[in-house]
Amino acid sequence: MCFNETNGRISKLMSMIKALPINLSNLQKTVLQQIVRGTTNPYRLVRRAKLILAAASGESNSSISRRLELDRVQVRQWRSRWFEEREKLSAAEEQQVTEKALMVLIKGILSDRPRPGTTKSFTVRTSSPDCSDRL
C-alpha cells in the first residue's frame, strides 16, 4: 500500500484517538495476574490478560501491540470489550462474588465471541435394509 495524503490523514486520525481508560480493582488485577501465571491457560487468554493489565498500567495501544506482537486494531478491540464490561465486573464485585466466580466472568469477557456462519449440524442418514446404496 502506498503512502499518500489520504493514508496520512487516516494514520494521523488513528493516532489522535484516545485509548479507552482501563481501571482495575485489586481483585480484578489479582485474577488477571492468576490467568497470566496459570500454566494450563490457553495462550490467547494469557495474552489478552496481559493486554488488559498493560492497558490498566497506562501503556499505549502502540506499545502494547509491539510488546505482545498484536495488531493495534486487536489491542483497541480488547480494550474496548473490557471497557464495555466494566459495569458487569463492578456489579459482580458489589455482590461480593467469590474470586472463582470473578475468574469465570473475566475468562468469559476475554474469550472469543461466536462468529457468524452456518451452525454445525449432524444428520443421521438412514439407509435401506439391503444397503444397496453403498459402494
Coordinates of C-alpha atoms in Angstrom, one line a residue:
M1 CA 0.0 0.0 0.0
C2 CA 1.4 3.4 -1.0
F3 CA 1.5 6.3 1.4
N4 CA -0.5 9.2 0.1
E5 CA -2.3 12.1 1.5
T6 CA -5.4 10.1 2.3
N7 CA -3.4 7.4 4.2
G8 CA -1.5 10.1 6.0
R9 CA -4.8 11.6 7.3
I10 CA -6.1 8.2 8.3
S11 CA -2.9 7.5 10.1
K12 CA -3.0 10.8 11.9
L13 CA -6.6 10.3 12.9
M14 CA -5.8 6.9 14.3
S15 CA -3.0 8.3 16.4
M16 CA -5.3 11.0 17.7
I17 CA -7.9 8.6 19.0
K18 CA -7.6 8.4 22.8
A19 CA -7.3 4.9 24.2
L20 CA -10.2 4.0 26.5
P21 CA -9.1 4.1 30.1
I22 CA -8.9 0.8 31.9
N23 CA -9.3 0.9 35.7
L24 CA -8.9 -2.4 37.6
S25 CA -9.9 -3.2 41.1
N26 CA -7.4 -5.0 43.3
L27 CA -9.4 -8.2 42.9
Q28 CA -9.6 -7.9 39.1
K29 CA -5.9 -7.3 38.9
T30 CA -5.3 -10.3 41.1
V31 CA -7.5 -12.6 38.9
L32 CA -5.8 -11.3 35.7
Q33 CA -2.4 -12.0 37.2
Q34 CA -3.5 -15.5 38.1
I35 CA -4.6 -16.0 34.5
V36 CA -1.2 -14.8 33.3
R37 CA 0.7 -17.1 35.7
G38 CA -1.6 -20.1 35.0
T39 CA 0.3 -22.9 33.3
T40 CA -2.7 -24.5 31.7
N41 CA -4.5 -21.4 30.4
P42 CA -4.8 -21.0 26.6
Y43 CA -2.1 -18.7 25.1
R44 CA -4.8 -16.4 23.7
L45 CA -6.3 -15.9 27.1
V46 CA -3.0 -15.2 28.7
R47 CA -2.1 -12.7 26.0
R48 CA -5.4 -10.9 26.5
A49 CA -5.0 -10.8 30.2
K50 CA -1.5 -9.3 29.7
L51 CA -3.0 -6.7 27.4
I52 CA -5.6 -5.6 29.9
L53 CA -3.0 -5.4 32.7
A54 CA -0.8 -3.3 30.4
A55 CA -3.7 -1.0 29.5
A56 CA -4.6 -0.5 33.1
S57 CA -1.0 0.5 33.9
G58 CA -1.3 3.3 31.3
E59 CA 0.6 1.7 28.5
S60 CA -0.3 2.9 25.0
N61 CA -2.0 0.7 22.4
S62 CA 1.1 1.0 20.1
S63 CA 3.4 -0.1 22.9
I64 CA 1.1 -3.0 23.9
S65 CA 0.8 -4.1 20.2
R66 CA 4.6 -4.1 19.8
R67 CA 5.3 -5.9 23.0
L68 CA 2.6 -8.6 22.6
E69 CA 3.0 -8.8 18.9
L70 CA -0.6 -7.9 18.2
D71 CA -2.1 -5.5 15.7
R72 CA -3.2 -2.2 17.2
V73 CA -6.7 -2.9 16.0
Q74 CA -6.8 -6.1 18.2
V75 CA -5.4 -4.1 21.2
R76 CA -8.1 -1.5 20.7
Q77 CA -10.8 -4.2 20.3
W78 CA -9.9 -6.0 23.5
R79 CA -9.5 -2.7 25.4
S80 CA -13.0 -1.7 24.1
R81 CA -14.5 -5.0 25.1
W82 CA -13.1 -4.8 28.6
F83 CA -14.4 -1.2 28.9
E84 CA -17.9 -2.3 27.8
E85 CA -18.0 -4.9 30.5
R86 CA -16.7 -2.7 33.4
E87 CA -20.2 -2.3 34.8
K88 CA -20.8 -6.0 34.9
L89 CA -17.5 -6.5 36.7
S90 CA -18.3 -3.8 39.2
A91 CA -21.7 -5.2 39.8
A92 CA -20.2 -8.7 40.4
E93 CA -17.8 -7.2 42.9
E94 CA -20.5 -5.3 44.7
Q95 CA -22.4 -8.5 45.1
Q96 CA -19.2 -9.9 46.7
V97 CA -18.8 -12.8 44.3
T98 CA -16.1 -15.2 45.0
E99 CA -12.7 -15.0 43.3
K100 CA -13.6 -18.1 41.4
A101 CA -16.8 -16.7 40.1
L102 CA -15.0 -13.5 39.1
M103 CA -12.4 -15.7 37.3
V104 CA -15.2 -17.3 35.3
L105 CA -16.7 -13.9 34.4
I106 CA -13.3 -12.5 33.3
K107 CA -12.5 -15.6 31.3
G108 CA -15.8 -15.1 29.5
I109 CA -15.0 -11.5 28.7
L110 CA -11.6 -12.4 27.3
S111 CA -12.9 -15.3 25.3
D112 CA -13.8 -15.2 21.6
R113 CA -17.3 -14.2 20.7
P114 CA -19.3 -16.5 18.5
R115 CA -18.6 -15.9 14.8
P116 CA -21.1 -15.7 12.0
G117 CA -21.6 -18.7 9.7
T118 CA -23.5 -21.8 9.5
T119 CA -24.2 -23.8 12.6
K120 CA -22.7 -27.2 12.9
S121 CA -25.3 -29.9 12.4
F122 CA -25.2 -33.6 12.2
T123 CA -27.9 -35.6 10.5
V124 CA -28.3 -39.3 10.6
R125 CA -28.6 -40.8 7.2
T126 CA -30.8 -43.8 7.1
S127 CA -30.2 -46.5 4.6
S128 CA -32.3 -49.2 3.2
P129 CA -32.1 -52.6 4.9
D130 CA -30.4 -54.2 1.8
C131 CA -27.7 -51.4 1.8
S132 CA -27.9 -51.2 -2.0
D133 CA -26.9 -47.5 -1.9
R134 CA -23.4 -48.3 -0.6
L135 CA -20.5 -48.8 -2.9

